[in-house]
Coordinates of C-alpha atoms and ligand atoms in Angstrom, one line a residue:
M255 CA 16.0 -2.5 22.0
K256 CA 17.1 -2.3 18.4
S257 CA 16.2 -5.1 16.1
T258 CA 15.8 -5.9 12.4
I259 CA 12.7 -4.5 10.9
T260 CA 11.4 -5.9 7.6
I261 CA 8.7 -4.0 5.8
T262 CA 6.9 -6.1 3.2
C263 CA 5.4 -4.7 0.0
A264 CA 3.7 -5.8 -3.2
K265 CA 6.2 -7.1 -5.7
G266 CA 7.8 -4.3 -7.7
I267 CA 7.2 -1.6 -5.1
S268 CA 10.4 -2.0 -3.1
P269 CA 12.4 0.8 -4.8
Y270 CA 9.8 3.4 -3.7
L271 CA 9.5 1.8 -0.3
R272 CA 13.2 2.1 0.1
E273 CA 13.1 5.8 -0.8
E274 CA 10.4 6.3 1.9
I275 CA 12.4 4.5 4.5
V276 CA 15.6 6.5 3.7
S277 CA 13.7 9.7 3.8
L278 CA 12.4 8.8 7.3
G279 CA 16.1 8.5 8.4
F280 CA 16.3 4.7 8.7
P281 CA 19.3 2.7 7.2
I282 CA 18.7 0.1 4.5
L283 CA 20.1 -3.3 5.5
A284 CA 18.6 -5.3 2.6
E285 CA 16.1 -5.1 -0.2
N286 CA 14.3 -7.7 -2.4
I287 CA 11.4 -7.6 -4.8
A288 CA 8.8 -7.8 -2.0
G289 CA 10.3 -6.0 1.0
V290 CA 13.0 -3.8 2.5
T291 CA 14.9 -4.5 5.7
T292 CA 16.0 -1.8 8.1
E293 CA 16.6 -1.6 11.9
G294 CA 15.2 0.2 14.8
S295 CA 13.4 -0.1 18.1
L296 CA 9.8 -1.2 18.7
E297 CA 8.9 2.5 19.1
D298 CA 10.4 3.1 15.6
T299 CA 7.8 0.7 14.2
L300 CA 5.1 3.2 15.3
R301 CA 6.7 5.9 13.1
L302 CA 7.0 3.5 10.2
N303 CA 3.4 2.4 10.5
L304 CA 2.2 6.0 10.6
F305 CA 4.3 7.4 7.7
I306 CA 5.0 4.6 5.2
R307 CA 2.7 4.8 2.1
T308 CA 3.9 1.9 0.0
G309 CA 4.6 -0.9 2.6
Q310 CA 2.1 -3.6 3.6
R311 CA 3.4 -4.8 7.0
V312 CA 6.0 -3.6 9.5
L313 CA 7.6 -6.7 11.0
Y314 CA 9.8 -6.4 14.1
L315 CA 12.2 -9.4 14.5
L316 CA 12.0 -11.1 17.8
E317 CA 14.2 -14.2 17.2
S318 CA 16.0 -16.1 14.5
F319 CA 17.1 -19.7 14.9
K320 CA 17.6 -22.9 13.0
A321 CA 14.8 -25.4 12.9
R322 CA 14.6 -28.6 10.9
T323 CA 11.4 -30.1 12.3
P324 CA 8.2 -28.9 14.0
D325 CA 9.7 -30.0 17.3
D326 CA 12.7 -27.8 16.8
L327 CA 10.3 -25.0 16.0
Y328 CA 8.4 -25.5 19.2
K329 CA 11.5 -25.7 21.4
N330 CA 12.8 -22.4 20.1
I331 CA 9.6 -20.5 20.1
I332 CA 8.9 -21.5 23.7
K333 CA 12.2 -19.8 24.7
V334 CA 11.1 -16.4 23.5
P335 CA 9.9 -14.2 26.4
W336 CA 6.4 -13.7 25.1
E337 CA 5.2 -12.5 28.5
N338 CA 7.1 -9.3 27.7
Y339 CA 5.0 -8.6 24.6
L340 CA 1.6 -10.2 25.1
P341 CA -0.9 -9.2 27.7
E342 CA -2.0 -12.1 29.8
E343 CA -5.6 -11.9 28.6
G344 CA -4.8 -10.8 25.1
Y345 CA -5.7 -12.3 21.7
F346 CA -3.2 -13.1 19.0
S347 CA -3.2 -14.6 15.5
I348 CA -0.4 -16.2 13.6
T349 CA 0.5 -15.7 9.9
S350 CA 3.3 -17.6 8.2
S351 CA 5.4 -18.1 5.1
V352 CA 6.7 -21.6 5.3
D353 CA 8.9 -23.6 2.9
N354 CA 10.3 -26.6 4.8
P355 CA 10.4 -30.2 3.7
T356 CA 8.8 -31.5 6.9
I357 CA 5.7 -29.2 6.6
K358 CA 3.0 -30.0 4.0
D359 CA 0.5 -27.5 5.4
S360 CA 1.6 -24.2 6.8
R361 CA -1.3 -24.4 9.3
F362 CA 0.6 -27.1 11.1
A363 CA 3.6 -24.8 11.6
N364 CA 1.2 -22.1 12.8
L365 CA -0.3 -24.5 15.3
K366 CA 3.1 -25.6 16.7
C367 CA 4.0 -21.9 17.0
K368 CA 0.7 -21.1 18.7
D369 CA 1.1 -24.1 21.2
A370 CA 4.6 -22.9 22.1
I371 CA 3.5 -19.3 22.8
V372 CA 0.4 -20.4 24.8
D373 CA 2.3 -22.9 26.8
R374 CA 4.9 -20.3 27.7
M375 CA 2.3 -17.8 28.7
R376 CA 0.4 -20.3 30.8
D377 CA 3.6 -21.3 32.6
K378 CA 4.6 -17.7 33.3
S379 CA 1.2 -16.2 34.2
G380 CA -1.2 -19.1 34.8
R381 CA -3.4 -17.6 32.1
R382 CA -3.9 -18.5 28.5
P383 CA -4.3 -15.9 25.8
E384 CA -7.0 -16.3 23.2
T385 CA -6.0 -17.1 19.6
G386 CA -7.8 -17.1 16.2
P387 CA -7.6 -15.9 12.6
E388 CA -8.6 -12.2 13.2
R389 CA -5.7 -9.8 12.5
D390 CA -7.2 -6.8 14.3
R391 CA -5.1 -7.3 17.4
I392 CA -1.7 -8.9 18.0
V393 CA -0.3 -10.7 14.9
I394 CA 2.8 -12.9 15.1
H395 CA 4.5 -13.8 11.8
L396 CA 6.6 -16.9 11.2
Y397 CA 9.0 -17.0 8.3
W398 CA 10.5 -20.5 7.9
K399 CA 12.6 -21.3 4.8
G400 CA 14.7 -24.5 4.8
D401 CA 16.1 -24.7 8.3
R402 CA 16.1 -20.9 8.8
C403 CA 13.4 -19.5 11.0
Q404 CA 12.5 -16.0 12.0
V405 CA 9.7 -14.9 14.3
F406 CA 8.3 -11.4 14.0
L407 CA 5.8 -9.2 15.7
D408 CA 3.6 -7.9 12.8
T409 CA 3.2 -4.4 14.3
S410 CA 0.8 -3.4 11.6
G411 CA -1.9 -6.1 12.3
E412 CA -4.2 -5.5 9.4
P413 CA -2.1 -4.7 6.3
L414 CA -1.3 -1.0 5.8
S415 CA -3.1 -1.0 2.4
K416 CA -6.3 -0.9 4.5
R417 CA -6.1 2.8 5.1
G418 CA -9.7 2.9 6.2
Y419 CA -11.1 5.4 3.7
R420 CA -12.2 3.1 0.9
K421 CA -15.7 2.3 2.1
I422 CA -16.9 2.1 -1.5
P423 CA -14.4 -0.1 -3.4
L424 CA -16.4 -0.4 -6.7
K425 CA -15.0 -2.6 -9.5
A426 CA -11.3 -3.6 -9.8
P427 CA -9.9 -1.0 -7.4
M428 CA -6.2 -0.5 -7.0
Q429 CA -4.7 -1.3 -3.6
E430 CA -4.0 1.9 -1.8
T431 CA -0.3 1.0 -1.2
L432 CA 0.1 0.2 -4.9
A433 CA -1.5 3.5 -5.9
A434 CA 1.0 5.3 -3.6
G435 CA 3.8 3.4 -5.3
V436 CA 2.6 4.3 -8.8
I437 CA 2.4 8.0 -7.7
L438 CA 5.9 8.0 -6.3
A439 CA 7.2 6.2 -9.4
A440 CA 5.6 8.9 -11.5
G441 CA 7.6 11.4 -9.5
W442 CA 4.6 13.4 -8.3
R443 CA 5.3 15.0 -5.0
G444 CA 2.7 17.7 -5.0
E445 CA 4.2 20.0 -7.7
G446 CA 2.0 20.6 -10.8
N447 CA -1.4 19.2 -11.5
F448 CA -2.5 15.6 -11.0
I449 CA -5.1 14.5 -13.6
N450 CA -6.7 11.1 -13.2
P451 CA -9.3 10.2 -15.8
M452 CA -11.0 6.8 -15.3
C453 CA -10.6 7.3 -11.6
G454 CA -13.0 4.5 -10.4
S455 CA -13.1 4.5 -6.6
G456 CA -10.6 7.5 -6.6
T457 CA -7.7 5.7 -5.1
L458 CA -5.0 7.4 -7.2
A459 CA -6.5 10.8 -6.7
I460 CA -6.9 10.4 -3.0
E461 CA -3.4 9.0 -2.5
A462 CA -2.0 11.9 -4.7
A463 CA -3.8 14.4 -2.4
L464 CA -2.3 12.7 0.7
V465 CA 1.2 12.8 -0.9
G466 CA 0.7 16.5 -2.0
L467 CA -0.3 17.4 1.6
D468 CA 2.5 15.4 3.1
R469 CA -0.2 13.8 5.3
A470 CA 0.8 10.6 7.0
P471 CA -1.5 7.8 5.6
G472 CA -1.6 6.2 9.1
L473 CA -3.5 9.2 10.5
L474 CA -6.6 7.7 8.8
R475 CA -6.4 4.5 10.8
G476 CA -7.5 4.0 14.4
N477 CA -6.1 0.5 14.9
F478 CA -2.6 -1.1 14.4
G479 CA -1.2 -4.3 15.8
F480 CA 1.3 -2.5 18.0
M481 CA -1.5 -0.9 20.0
H482 CA -2.4 -4.3 21.5
L483 CA 1.2 -5.1 22.7
K484 CA 2.0 -5.0 26.4
G485 CA 3.6 -1.7 27.3
F486 CA 2.3 0.2 24.2
N487 CA 3.4 3.7 24.6
E488 CA 0.1 5.5 23.9
S489 CA 1.3 9.0 24.7
F490 CA 4.3 8.6 22.4
F491 CA 2.0 7.6 19.6
K492 CA -0.5 10.4 20.3
N493 CA 2.4 12.8 20.2
L494 CA 3.7 11.5 16.9
R495 CA 0.2 11.8 15.4
R496 CA -0.2 15.3 16.7
K497 CA 3.2 16.4 15.3
S498 CA 2.5 14.9 12.0
R499 CA -0.9 16.6 11.7
A500 CA 0.7 19.9 12.6
T501 CA 3.4 19.6 9.9
S502 CA 1.0 18.4 7.1
K503 CA -0.1 21.1 4.7
D504 CA -3.7 22.1 4.2
A505 CA -3.6 23.2 0.5
L506 CA -2.1 21.8 -2.7
K507 CA 0.1 23.7 -5.1
G508 CA -1.6 22.2 -8.2
R509 CA -5.0 20.9 -9.0
V510 CA -6.1 17.3 -8.6
I511 CA -8.8 16.4 -11.1
A512 CA -10.5 13.0 -11.1
T513 CA -13.1 11.9 -13.7
D514 CA -15.0 8.8 -14.7
I515 CA -17.7 7.9 -17.1
S516 CA -19.7 6.2 -14.4
Q517 CA -21.8 8.3 -12.1
Q518 CA -21.7 5.5 -9.5
A519 CA -17.9 5.6 -9.6
I520 CA -17.8 9.3 -9.0
E521 CA -20.3 9.2 -6.2
G522 CA -18.2 6.4 -4.5
A523 CA -14.9 8.2 -5.1
R524 CA -16.3 11.4 -3.6
K525 CA -17.4 9.5 -0.5
N526 CA -14.1 7.8 -0.2
A527 CA -12.3 11.2 -0.5
M528 CA -14.6 12.6 2.1
T529 CA -13.7 9.7 4.5
A530 CA -10.0 10.4 3.7
G531 CA -10.5 14.1 4.5
V532 CA -9.4 15.3 1.0
E533 CA -12.7 15.7 -0.8
R534 CA -12.4 19.5 -1.0
L535 CA -9.0 19.2 -2.7
I536 CA -10.2 16.9 -5.6
E537 CA -12.2 18.2 -8.5
F538 CA -14.5 15.4 -9.5
G539 CA -16.4 15.1 -12.8
I540 CA -18.5 12.6 -14.8
C541 CA -17.3 12.4 -18.4
D542 CA -15.6 10.3 -21.0
F543 CA -11.8 10.3 -20.3
S544 CA -11.2 12.2 -23.5
E545 CA -13.3 15.1 -22.1
T546 CA -11.3 15.4 -18.9
P547 CA -10.2 19.0 -18.3
V548 CA -6.4 19.4 -18.5
P549 CA -5.3 22.8 -17.2
G550 CA -2.1 24.5 -18.3
G551 CA 0.9 24.4 -16.1
G552 CA 1.8 20.7 -16.6
G553 CA 2.0 17.9 -14.1
V554 CA 1.1 14.2 -14.5
V555 CA -1.9 12.6 -16.1
I556 CA -2.4 8.9 -15.0
L557 CA -5.0 6.5 -16.4
N558 CA -5.7 3.0 -15.1
P559 CA -8.0 1.6 -17.9
E560 CA -9.5 -1.8 -17.8
Y561 CA -7.2 -4.4 -19.3
G562 CA -9.4 -7.4 -19.8
E563 CA -8.3 -9.5 -16.8
R564 CA -11.0 -8.5 -14.4
M565 CA -13.5 -6.0 -15.7
G566 CA -14.1 -5.5 -19.4
K567 CA -13.4 -8.0 -22.1
E568 CA -10.5 -7.3 -24.4
E569 CA -12.7 -6.6 -27.4
G570 CA -13.5 -2.9 -27.6
L571 CA -10.7 -2.0 -25.2
G572 CA -8.3 -1.5 -28.2
E573 CA -10.4 1.5 -29.2
I574 CA -10.1 3.0 -25.7
Y575 CA -6.3 2.6 -25.7
R576 CA -6.1 4.2 -29.1
G577 CA -8.2 7.0 -27.8
I578 CA -5.9 7.5 -24.8
G579 CA -3.0 8.0 -27.3
D580 CA -5.0 10.7 -29.0
F581 CA -6.0 12.3 -25.7
F582 CA -2.3 12.4 -24.7
K583 CA -1.2 13.9 -28.0
K584 CA -3.9 16.4 -28.4
R585 CA -4.8 17.5 -24.9
C586 CA -2.0 16.7 -22.5
Q587 CA 1.0 18.5 -24.0
G588 CA 3.5 19.7 -21.4
Y589 CA 2.5 16.8 -19.1
K590 CA 4.0 13.5 -18.3
G591 CA 1.5 10.8 -19.3
Y592 CA 1.1 7.4 -17.5
I593 CA -0.9 4.3 -18.2
F594 CA -1.1 1.6 -15.6
T595 CA -2.1 -1.6 -17.3
G596 CA -1.7 -5.4 -17.1
N597 CA -2.0 -5.9 -20.9
L598 CA 0.9 -4.9 -23.0
D599 CA -0.8 -5.9 -26.3
L600 CA -3.5 -3.3 -25.6
A601 CA -0.8 -0.8 -24.6
K602 CA 0.7 -1.0 -28.1
K603 CA -2.5 0.5 -29.4
V604 CA -1.7 3.8 -27.7
G605 CA 0.6 4.4 -30.6
L606 CA 3.1 6.6 -28.7
R607 CA 6.7 5.8 -27.8
T608 CA 7.1 4.9 -24.1
K609 CA 9.9 6.6 -22.2
R610 CA 9.9 4.1 -19.4
R611 CA 8.1 0.9 -18.5
L612 CA 8.1 0.2 -14.8
L613 CA 7.2 -3.3 -13.5
F614 CA 4.5 -3.6 -10.8
Y615 CA 2.2 -6.4 -9.7
N616 CA -1.5 -5.9 -9.1
G617 CA -2.1 -9.1 -6.9
P618 CA -0.8 -11.9 -9.2
I619 CA -1.1 -9.9 -12.4
E620 CA 2.1 -8.5 -13.9
C621 CA 1.5 -4.9 -14.8
R622 CA 3.4 -2.0 -16.2
L623 CA 3.4 1.7 -15.5
L624 CA 4.1 3.2 -19.0
E625 CA 5.5 6.6 -19.1
Y626 CA 5.1 9.0 -22.0
D627 CA 6.8 12.4 -22.5
L628 CA 4.1 14.6 -23.9
Y629 CA 6.1 17.5 -25.3
E630 CA 4.6 20.9 -25.8
G631 CA 4.0 20.7 -29.6
S632 CA 2.9 23.1 -32.2
Q633 CA -0.8 22.1 -31.6
K634 CA -2.6 25.0 -29.9
R635 CA -3.7 24.1 -26.4
E636 CA -7.3 24.0 -25.8
S637 CA -8.8 26.2 -23.1
T638 CA -6.6 26.1 -19.9
N639 CA -9.5 26.2 -17.5
H640 CA -12.1 23.8 -18.5
Q641 CA -15.3 23.4 -16.5
I642 CA -15.7 19.9 -15.2
P643 CA -19.2 18.4 -15.8
S644 CA -20.7 18.4 -12.3
S645 CA -21.4 15.1 -10.5
K646 CA -23.6 16.7 -7.9
Ligands
SAM821 C1 -9.8 -0.3 -13.7 S1 -11.0 0.8 -13.3 C2 -10.0 2.1 -12.4 C3 -9.8 1.7 -11.0 C4 -9.2 2.8 -10.1 N1 -7.8 2.9 -10.4 C5 -9.5 2.5 -8.6 O1 -8.5 2.4 -7.9 O2 -10.7 2.3 -8.3 C6 -11.3 1.6 -14.8 C7 -12.4 2.7 -14.7 O3 -12.5 3.3 -16.0 C8 -13.9 3.7 -16.2 N2 -14.1 3.9 -17.6 C9 -14.3 2.9 -18.6 N3 -14.4 3.5 -19.8 C10 -14.3 4.8 -19.6 C11 -14.4 5.9 -20.5 N4 -14.6 5.8 -21.8 N5 -14.2 7.2 -20.0 C12 -14.0 7.4 -18.7 N6 -14.0 6.3 -17.8 C13 -14.1 5.1 -18.2 C14 -14.7 2.7 -15.5 O4 -16.0 3.2 -15.1 C15 -13.8 2.3 -14.3 O5 -14.2 3.0 -13.2

């Protein structure tokens, strides 16, 4: 049965999420800063969960209704045929986004919602499903704003940013879905080289390799919310996975180079890349960002330096940002340069004119992806095939 499907995302990512949804052949019904709405069947949510890189949760709408009070909420939720979706002895958890004058604590709305579902299930089957905070099985999402209520199956369960490969997060890692959004915003689709100095835990380089291979990010995960629903079509999903594996490439056209000054970061990034199955495609190295090899042929070079909010302090960082400007000017001609930062004052120290400034959010922090055109100048290129200092 077709219904509305809303895919949520971090603020600022929806233009790239929209692009992904369209390229999977789904219509766009609505878009806002933190999500895109399309439509499809419950089986379509399996495809969306498997292929979407930039979304957080794939929410399948079960019911919309008006509710002014918690009692209205209960009366409407108990009418939903939960026995069609929840196994009698299953486990579910409730998440919510509530903005209603009668509700001071959203946990109360969750409790009402849970009571209605459990009461309905007990009436219909004589058994009571278990409930709790874990999101690794069935997740039901309640959206209640004013008197407008929507109840969704969160078919992702755990958010899609948890791809499963980042066993070693290190300091201030970028969320996987945000990294994918940044890569799509930079226009990298596997053509040219992808250079990522200051790679930290390797998220950008790993996501770039997955994009370049056209490999579905969901292939890395063994668990999704939809797998726990009654009637989950396991063979359909297995088939989807098999087909997507068969169509993904096994080599990249350009080089992916990831470096960091910290040996610990490179060891972690390498392990993460191994878990993601792309370690052989990424050339890792330990060095100062300014020593990162930049081969000829062009492509994108992306840095996510510290910006004073979480890791380093601001003092001293100005020098790094100035150095990035020099690195871009002297070593990255013919490339498109990008800096992802949450500190625009520091970004001014780069000293180059930005071509675009794209808005993103890293959690609550307003960030920008700054784009620089690094034209091929008169300066002679340095060697086109640098050796990367080994991390082994
Ligand atoms: C904000 S973190 C990058 C996080 C990364 N995007 C991720 O997802 O894990 C910044 C990284 O820059 C590295 N770094 C700091 N100064 C550096 C320098 N001078 N040269 C190279 N790397 C440096 C740090 O070791 C750290 O891993």
